[in-house]
Coordinates of C-alpha atoms in Angstrom, one line a residue:
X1 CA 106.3 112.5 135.6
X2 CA 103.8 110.0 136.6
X3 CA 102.0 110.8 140.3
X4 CA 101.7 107.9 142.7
X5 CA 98.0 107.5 142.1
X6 CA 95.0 109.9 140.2
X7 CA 94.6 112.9 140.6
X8 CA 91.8 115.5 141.2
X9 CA 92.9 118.5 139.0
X10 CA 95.9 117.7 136.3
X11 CA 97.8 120.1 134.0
X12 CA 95.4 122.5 132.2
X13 CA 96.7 123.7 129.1
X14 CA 95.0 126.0 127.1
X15 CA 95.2 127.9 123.6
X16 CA 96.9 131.6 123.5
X17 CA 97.8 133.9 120.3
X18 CA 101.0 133.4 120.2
X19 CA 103.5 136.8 118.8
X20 CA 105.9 135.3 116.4
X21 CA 108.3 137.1 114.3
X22 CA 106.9 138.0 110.8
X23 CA 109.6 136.1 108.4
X24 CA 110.0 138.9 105.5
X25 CA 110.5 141.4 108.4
X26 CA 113.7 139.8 109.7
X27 CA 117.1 139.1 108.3
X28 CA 116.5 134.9 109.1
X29 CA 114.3 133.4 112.0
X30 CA 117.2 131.9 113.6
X31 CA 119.2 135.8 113.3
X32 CA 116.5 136.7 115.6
X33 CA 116.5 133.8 118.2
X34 CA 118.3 133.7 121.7
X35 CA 118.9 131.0 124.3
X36 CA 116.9 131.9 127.8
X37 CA 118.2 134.6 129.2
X38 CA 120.1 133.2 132.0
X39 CA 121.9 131.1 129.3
X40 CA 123.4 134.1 128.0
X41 CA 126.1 135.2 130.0
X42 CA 129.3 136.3 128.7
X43 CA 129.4 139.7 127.2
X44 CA 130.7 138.6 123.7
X45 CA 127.8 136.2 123.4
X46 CA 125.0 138.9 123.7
X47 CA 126.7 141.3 122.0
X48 CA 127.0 138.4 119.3
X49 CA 123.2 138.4 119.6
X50 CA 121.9 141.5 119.1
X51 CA 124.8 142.4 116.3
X52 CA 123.1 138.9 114.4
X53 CA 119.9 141.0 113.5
X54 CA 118.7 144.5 114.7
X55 CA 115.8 142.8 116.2
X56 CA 116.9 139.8 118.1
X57 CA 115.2 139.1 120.9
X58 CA 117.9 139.4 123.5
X59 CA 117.1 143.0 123.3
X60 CA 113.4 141.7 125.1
X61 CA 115.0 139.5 127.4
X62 CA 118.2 141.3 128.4
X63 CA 118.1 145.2 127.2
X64 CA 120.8 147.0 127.8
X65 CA 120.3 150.5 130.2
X66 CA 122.0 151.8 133.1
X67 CA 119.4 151.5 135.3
X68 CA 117.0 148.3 136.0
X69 CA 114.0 150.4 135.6
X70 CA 115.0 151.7 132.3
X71 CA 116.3 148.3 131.3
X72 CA 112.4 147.4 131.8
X73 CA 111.1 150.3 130.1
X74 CA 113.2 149.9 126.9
X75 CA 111.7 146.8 126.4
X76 CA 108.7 147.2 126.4
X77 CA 109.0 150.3 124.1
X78 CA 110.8 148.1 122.2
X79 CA 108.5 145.1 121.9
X80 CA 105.3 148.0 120.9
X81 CA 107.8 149.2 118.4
X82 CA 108.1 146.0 116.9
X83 CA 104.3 144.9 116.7
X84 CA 103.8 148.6 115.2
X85 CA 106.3 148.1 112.6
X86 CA 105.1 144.5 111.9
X87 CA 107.8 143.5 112.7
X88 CA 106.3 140.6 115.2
X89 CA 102.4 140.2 114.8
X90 CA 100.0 138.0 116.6
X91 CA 98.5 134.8 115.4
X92 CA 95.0 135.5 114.0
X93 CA 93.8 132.5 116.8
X94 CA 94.3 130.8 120.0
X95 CA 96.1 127.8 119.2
X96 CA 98.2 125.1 121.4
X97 CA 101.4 124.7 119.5
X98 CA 103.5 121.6 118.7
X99 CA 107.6 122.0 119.1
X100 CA 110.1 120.3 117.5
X101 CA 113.9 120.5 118.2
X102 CA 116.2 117.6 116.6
X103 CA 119.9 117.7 115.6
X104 CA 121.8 114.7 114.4
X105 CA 121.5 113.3 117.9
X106 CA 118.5 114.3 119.8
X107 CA 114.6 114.6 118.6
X108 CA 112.5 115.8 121.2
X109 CA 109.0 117.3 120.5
X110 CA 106.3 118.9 123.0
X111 CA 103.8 120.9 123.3
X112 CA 103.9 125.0 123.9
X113 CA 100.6 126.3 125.7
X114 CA 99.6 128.9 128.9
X115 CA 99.3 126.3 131.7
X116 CA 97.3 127.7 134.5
X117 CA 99.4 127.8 137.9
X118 CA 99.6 126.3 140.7
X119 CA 101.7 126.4 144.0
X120 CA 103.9 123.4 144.0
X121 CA 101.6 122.7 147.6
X122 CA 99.2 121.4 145.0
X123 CA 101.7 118.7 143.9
X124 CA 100.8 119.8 139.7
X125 CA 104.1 121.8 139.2
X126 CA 106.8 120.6 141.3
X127 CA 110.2 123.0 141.4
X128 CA 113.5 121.1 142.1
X129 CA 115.5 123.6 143.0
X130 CA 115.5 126.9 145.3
X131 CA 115.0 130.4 143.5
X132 CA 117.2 133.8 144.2
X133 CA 114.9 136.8 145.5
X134 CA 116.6 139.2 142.6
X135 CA 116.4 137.3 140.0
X136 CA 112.6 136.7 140.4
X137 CA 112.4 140.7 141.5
X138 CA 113.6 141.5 138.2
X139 CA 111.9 139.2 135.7
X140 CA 108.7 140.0 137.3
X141 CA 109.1 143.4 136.9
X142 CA 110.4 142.9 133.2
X143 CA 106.9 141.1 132.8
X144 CA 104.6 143.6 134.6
X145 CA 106.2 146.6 131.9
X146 CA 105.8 144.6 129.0
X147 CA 102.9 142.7 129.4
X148 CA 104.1 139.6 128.0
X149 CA 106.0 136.1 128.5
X150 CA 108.8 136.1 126.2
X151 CA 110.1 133.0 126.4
X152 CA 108.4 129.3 127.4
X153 CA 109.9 127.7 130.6
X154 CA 111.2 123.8 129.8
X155 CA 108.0 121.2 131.7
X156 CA 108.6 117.6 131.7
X157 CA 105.6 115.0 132.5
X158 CA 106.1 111.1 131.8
X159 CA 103.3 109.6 129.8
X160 CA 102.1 106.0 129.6
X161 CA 104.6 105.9 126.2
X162 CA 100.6 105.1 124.1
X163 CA 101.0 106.2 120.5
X164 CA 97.3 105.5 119.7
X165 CA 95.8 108.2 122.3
X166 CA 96.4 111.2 124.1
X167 CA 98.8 114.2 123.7
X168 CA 101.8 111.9 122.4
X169 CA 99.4 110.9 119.2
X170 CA 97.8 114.4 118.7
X171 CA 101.9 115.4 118.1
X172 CA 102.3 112.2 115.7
X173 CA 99.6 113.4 114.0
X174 CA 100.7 117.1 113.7
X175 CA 104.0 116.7 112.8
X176 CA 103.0 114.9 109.7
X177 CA 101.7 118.3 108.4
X178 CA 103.2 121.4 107.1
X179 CA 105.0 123.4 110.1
X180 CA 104.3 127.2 110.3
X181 CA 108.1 127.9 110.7
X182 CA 111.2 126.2 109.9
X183 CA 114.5 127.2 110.8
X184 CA 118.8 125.7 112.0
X185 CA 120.1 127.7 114.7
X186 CA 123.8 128.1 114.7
X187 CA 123.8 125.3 117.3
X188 CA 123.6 123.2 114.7
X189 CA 119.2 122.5 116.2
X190 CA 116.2 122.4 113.3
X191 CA 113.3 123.9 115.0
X192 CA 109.6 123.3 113.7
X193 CA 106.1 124.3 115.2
X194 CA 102.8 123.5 114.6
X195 CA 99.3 125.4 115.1
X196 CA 97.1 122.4 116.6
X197 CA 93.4 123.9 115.8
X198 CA 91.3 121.3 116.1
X199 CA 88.4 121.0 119.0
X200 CA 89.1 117.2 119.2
X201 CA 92.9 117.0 119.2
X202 CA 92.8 120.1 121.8
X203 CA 90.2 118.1 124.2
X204 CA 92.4 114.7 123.9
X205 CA 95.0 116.7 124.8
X206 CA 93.5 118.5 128.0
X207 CA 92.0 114.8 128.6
X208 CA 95.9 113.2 128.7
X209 CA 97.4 116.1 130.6
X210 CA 94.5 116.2 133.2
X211 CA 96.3 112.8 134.5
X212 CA 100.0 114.4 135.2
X213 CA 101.8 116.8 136.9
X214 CA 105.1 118.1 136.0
X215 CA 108.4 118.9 136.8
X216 CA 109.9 122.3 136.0
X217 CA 113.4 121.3 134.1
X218 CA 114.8 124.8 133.4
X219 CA 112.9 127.5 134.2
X220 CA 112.3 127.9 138.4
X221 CA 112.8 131.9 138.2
X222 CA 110.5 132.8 135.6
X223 CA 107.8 130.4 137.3
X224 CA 108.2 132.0 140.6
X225 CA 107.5 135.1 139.1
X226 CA 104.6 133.7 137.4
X227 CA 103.2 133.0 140.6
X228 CA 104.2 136.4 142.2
X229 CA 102.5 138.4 139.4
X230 CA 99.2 135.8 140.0
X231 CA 99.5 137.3 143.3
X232 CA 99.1 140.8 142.2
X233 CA 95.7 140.5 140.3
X234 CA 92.9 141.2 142.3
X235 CA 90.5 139.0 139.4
X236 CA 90.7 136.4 137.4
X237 CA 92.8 136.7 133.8
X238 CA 95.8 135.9 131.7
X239 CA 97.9 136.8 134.8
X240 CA 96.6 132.6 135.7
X241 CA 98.3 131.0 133.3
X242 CA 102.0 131.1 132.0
X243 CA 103.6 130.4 129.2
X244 CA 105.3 126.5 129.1
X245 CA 106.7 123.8 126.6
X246 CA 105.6 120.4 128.0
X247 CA 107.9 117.8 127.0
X248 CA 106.8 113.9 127.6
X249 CA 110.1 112.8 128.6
X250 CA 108.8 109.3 128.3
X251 CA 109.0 110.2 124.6
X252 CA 111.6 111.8 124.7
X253 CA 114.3 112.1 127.7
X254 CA 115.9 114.7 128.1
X255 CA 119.6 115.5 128.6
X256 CA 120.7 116.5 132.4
X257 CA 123.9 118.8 132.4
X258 CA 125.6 120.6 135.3
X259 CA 125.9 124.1 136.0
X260 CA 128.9 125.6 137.1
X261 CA 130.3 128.2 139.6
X262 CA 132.6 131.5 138.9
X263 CA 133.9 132.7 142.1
X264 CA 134.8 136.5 141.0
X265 CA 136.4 137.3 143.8
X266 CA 138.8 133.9 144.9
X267 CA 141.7 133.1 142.9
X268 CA 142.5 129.8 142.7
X269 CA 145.9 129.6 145.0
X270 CA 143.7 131.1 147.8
X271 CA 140.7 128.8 147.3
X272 CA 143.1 125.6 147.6
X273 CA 145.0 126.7 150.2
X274 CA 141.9 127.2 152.5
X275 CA 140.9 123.9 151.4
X276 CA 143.5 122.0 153.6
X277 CA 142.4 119.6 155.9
X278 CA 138.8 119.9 154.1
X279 CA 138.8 118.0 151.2
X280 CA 141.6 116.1 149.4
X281 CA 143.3 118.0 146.4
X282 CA 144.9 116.3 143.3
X283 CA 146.2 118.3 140.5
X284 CA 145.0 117.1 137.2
X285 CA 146.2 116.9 133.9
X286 CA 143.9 118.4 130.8
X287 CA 143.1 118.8 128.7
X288 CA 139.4 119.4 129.9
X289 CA 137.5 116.6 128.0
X290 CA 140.5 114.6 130.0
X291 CA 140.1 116.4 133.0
X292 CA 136.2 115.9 133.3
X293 CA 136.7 112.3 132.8
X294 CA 138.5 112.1 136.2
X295 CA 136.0 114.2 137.7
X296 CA 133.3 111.8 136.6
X297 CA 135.1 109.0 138.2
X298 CA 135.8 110.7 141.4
X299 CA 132.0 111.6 141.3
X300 CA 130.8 108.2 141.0
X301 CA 132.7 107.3 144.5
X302 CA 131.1 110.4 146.4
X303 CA 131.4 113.9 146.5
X304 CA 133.7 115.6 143.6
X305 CA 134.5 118.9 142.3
X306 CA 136.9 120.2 139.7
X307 CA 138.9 123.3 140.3
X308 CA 139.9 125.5 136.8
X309 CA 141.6 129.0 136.7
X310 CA 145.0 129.1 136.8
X311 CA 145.6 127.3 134.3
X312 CA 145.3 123.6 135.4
X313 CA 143.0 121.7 136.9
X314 CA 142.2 120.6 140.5
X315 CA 140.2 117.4 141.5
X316 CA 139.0 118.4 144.9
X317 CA 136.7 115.2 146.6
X318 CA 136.7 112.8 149.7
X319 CA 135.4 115.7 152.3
X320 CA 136.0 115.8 155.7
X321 CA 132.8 114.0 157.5
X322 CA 133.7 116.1 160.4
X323 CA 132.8 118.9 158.4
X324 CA 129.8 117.3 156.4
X325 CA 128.1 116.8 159.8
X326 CA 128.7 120.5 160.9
X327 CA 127.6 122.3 157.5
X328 CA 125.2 120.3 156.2
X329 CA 121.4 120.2 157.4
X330 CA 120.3 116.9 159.2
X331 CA 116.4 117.5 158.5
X332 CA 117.0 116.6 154.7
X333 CA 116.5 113.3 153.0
X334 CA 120.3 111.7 152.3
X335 CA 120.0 112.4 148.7
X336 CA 119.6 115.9 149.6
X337 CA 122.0 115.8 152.5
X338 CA 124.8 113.6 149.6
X339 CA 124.0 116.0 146.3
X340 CA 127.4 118.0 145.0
X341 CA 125.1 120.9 145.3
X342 CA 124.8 120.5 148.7
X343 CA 127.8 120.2 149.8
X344 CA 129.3 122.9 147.9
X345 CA 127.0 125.9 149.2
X346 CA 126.9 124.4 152.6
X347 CA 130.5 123.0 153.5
X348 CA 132.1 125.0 150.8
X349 CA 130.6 128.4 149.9
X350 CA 129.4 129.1 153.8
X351 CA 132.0 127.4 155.8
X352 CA 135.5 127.3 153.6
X353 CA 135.3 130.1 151.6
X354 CA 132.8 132.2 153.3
X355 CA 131.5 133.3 150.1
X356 CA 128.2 135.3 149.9
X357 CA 125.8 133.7 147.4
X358 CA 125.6 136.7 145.5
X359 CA 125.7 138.3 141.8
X360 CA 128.8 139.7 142.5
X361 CA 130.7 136.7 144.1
X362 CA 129.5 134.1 142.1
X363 CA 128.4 133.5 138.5
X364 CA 126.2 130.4 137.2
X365 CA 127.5 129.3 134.3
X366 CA 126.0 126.6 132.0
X367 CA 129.1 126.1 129.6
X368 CA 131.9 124.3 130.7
X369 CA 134.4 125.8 128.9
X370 CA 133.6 129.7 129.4
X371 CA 133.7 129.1 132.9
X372 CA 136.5 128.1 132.7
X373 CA 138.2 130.9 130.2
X374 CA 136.2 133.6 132.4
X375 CA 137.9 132.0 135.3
X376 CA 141.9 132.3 133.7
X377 CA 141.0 136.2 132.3
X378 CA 139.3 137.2 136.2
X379 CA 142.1 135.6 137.9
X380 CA 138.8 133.6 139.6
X381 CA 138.1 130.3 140.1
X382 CA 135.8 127.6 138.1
X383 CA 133.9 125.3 140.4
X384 CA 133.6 122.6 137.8
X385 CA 130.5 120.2 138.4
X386 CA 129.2 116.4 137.3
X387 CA 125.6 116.2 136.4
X388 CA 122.9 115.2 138.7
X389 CA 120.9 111.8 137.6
X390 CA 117.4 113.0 136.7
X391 CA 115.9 110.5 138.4
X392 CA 117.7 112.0 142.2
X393 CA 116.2 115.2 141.0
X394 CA 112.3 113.5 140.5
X395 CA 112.1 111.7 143.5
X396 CA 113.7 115.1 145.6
X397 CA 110.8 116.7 143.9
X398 CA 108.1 114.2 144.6
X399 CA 109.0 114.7 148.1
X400 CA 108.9 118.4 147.8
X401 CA 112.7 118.8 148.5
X402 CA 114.1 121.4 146.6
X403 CA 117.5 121.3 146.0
X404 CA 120.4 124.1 145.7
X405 CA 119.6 126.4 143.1
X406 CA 121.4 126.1 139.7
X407 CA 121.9 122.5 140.2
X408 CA 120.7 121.1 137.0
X409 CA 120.5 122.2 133.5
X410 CA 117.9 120.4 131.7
X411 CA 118.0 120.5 128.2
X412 CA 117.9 120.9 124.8
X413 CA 116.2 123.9 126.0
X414 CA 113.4 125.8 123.8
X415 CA 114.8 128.2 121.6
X416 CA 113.6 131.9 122.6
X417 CA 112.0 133.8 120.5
X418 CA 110.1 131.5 118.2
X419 CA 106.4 131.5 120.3
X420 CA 105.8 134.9 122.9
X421 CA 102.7 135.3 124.9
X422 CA 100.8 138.8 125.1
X423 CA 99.4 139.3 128.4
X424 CA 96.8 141.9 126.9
X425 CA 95.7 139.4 124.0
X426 CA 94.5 136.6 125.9

């Protein structure tokens, strides 16, 4: 994203030695990838995962053990295991790398490097969105007992769209060679990187991004621990900088989807019945490509929501502005104060359901359709949502309003386990 005028200190990405999976020691490259962790949330899909090759990385970013602590320990044995077997080896160098993701619809390239941090007081890396205190606990502690970053949060920054200079051409340029892996994902995404080694491409690069600052698209937990581990280190070292693809979204915009609720514990007869005299309620007909169309149309006229669980499907929209006034803070910007989000956690969540925002209430889920099969086998509800415009979440972030966590999924998001940072290589 472009700042409102110059600035003093930009983006400062620099080389690492990346760990990458040796090819002849794995079944396929994309056998061993993952989404990001908190992508990966129905039991069948990570047991999908780690039953695609013994050494996936979902068994880095989500091992299974009965306690946290030993969750965090078997990674880490896990991860030496695997650079003793040779199983994943570091490049020889420190390189910046060049990603490239592209189906039959979507191209999108950026760049993969450590990015030194900041606090987003600084106005370089700007969070959208509010972060949970457990989540960051236990990614930062996943981090401190392996030593590494395992997967690159998502970074957008909006260039001057030039094709002659700067890090856009250095990627033109880089593309044209031969990649240093290759590989389809059963998602249907090609994936390619680059090594970008040369002294003059790295300082046109570091000249270009000196001039932005970015917005973290998918990724807020893992960059909050980022900064909480900075926090730790009494000098300075690797523990600076954190691993980060930066995608020019001038180049190459990417696609904002929703994120859903799972509210374990209310079935949907209860959550509709406590919504009376709160919000108006229409049953819908499906099927659910039908069913989302309606809730995109109710969206477009103010607040909307789409109930799944039972079943059917529930258009619940036009609140109460009796009950806006009351829930909803008044010392927010009206984009803020008007976001789905928003309303949901404060009118919603707090005030009509009384639902705790917690792991064992309610799930964030980024598919639409497993939310709404986890909802029918639970006997839970589905809080369906309609995306946010990216450009409502930019200018919340430019003015350093955060919005409701999990409000946003940004995406196509960068597959993990093709790039890892070492903490103890750098």
């Amino acid at each position: 994203m472009n700042t409102s005028g110059p600035v003093d200190q930009g983006l400062r990405l620099i080389p690492f030695r990346g760990l990458r999976y040796v090819p002849e020691r794995v079944g396929s490259l994309a056998a061993v990838t993952s989404p990001p962790y908190d992508v990966v949330v129905r039991p069948d899909g990570l047991h999908h995962l780690e039953s695609a090759d013994p050494h996936n990385i979902v068994r880095l970013i989500l091992p299974q053990a009965d306690t946290a602590r030993d969750r965090h320990r078997q990674a880490a044995a896990t991860l030496d295991r695997w650079l003793a077997e040779g199983v994943i080896a570091p490049d020889p160098d420190p390189v910046l790398y060049v990603y490239e993701q592209r189906n039959d619809e979507i191209l999108q390239r950026g760049l993969i490097g450590a990015l030194a941090l900041s606090p987003a007081a600084e106005g370089i890396v700007l969070p959208h969105e509010d972060v949970m205190d457990d989540v960051v606990a236990d990614r930062a502690e996943l981090m401190r007992t392996t030593g590494a970053h395992l997967e690159p949060l998502l970074l957008t920054y909006r260039g001057d769209g030039g094709t002659t200079t700067g890090a856009g051409a250095v990627i033109d340029r880089t593309v044209l060679r031969e990649p240093l892996l290759a590989t389809t994902t059963e998602d249907g995404f090609r994936h390619r990187l680059w090594a970008v080694t040369d002294p003059s491409d790295r300082r046109e690069i570091e000249t270009d991004l000196a001039r932005h600052q970015a917005l973290i698209a998918d990724g807020h937990h893992r960059w909050a621990t980022y900064l909480r581990l900075q926090q730790e280190q009494t000098a300075p070292g690797p523990w600076d900088y954190g691993l980060v693809l930066l995608v020019d979204t001038a180049r190459h915009p990417l696609q904002v989807r929703a994120i859903h609720r799972l509210l374990r514990n209310l079935p949907v007869s209860r959550a509709l019945k406590a919504l009376t005299g709160h919000f108006r309620v229409q049953r819908v007909e499906g099927p659910l490509p039908r069913a989302l169309d309606v809730l995109a149309e109710a969206a477009a006229a103010g607040n909307a929501f789409l109930l799944a669980g039972d079943g059917g499907f529930h258009l619940v929209d036009r609140p109460d502005p009796a009950l806006l006034a009351r829930t909803v803070r008044a010392d927010r910007p009206d984009a803020w104060r008007t976001l789905d989000a928003t309303v949901l956690h404060s009118a919603l969540l707090d005030e009509v359901w009384r639902i705790p925002d917690a792991p064992e209430h309610i799930g964030y889920i980024h598919d639409t359709a497993a939310a709404v099969e986890q909802a029918e086998r639970l006997d839970a509800t589905a809080v369906l949502m309609h995306p946010v415009r990216e450009e409502v979440v930019r200018d919340l972030a430019r003015q350093g309003v955060t919005m409701p966590r999990k409000s946003t999924s940004f995406g196509p998001k960068p597959a993990t386990g093709l790039v890892m940072r070492s903490l103890t290589l750098d």
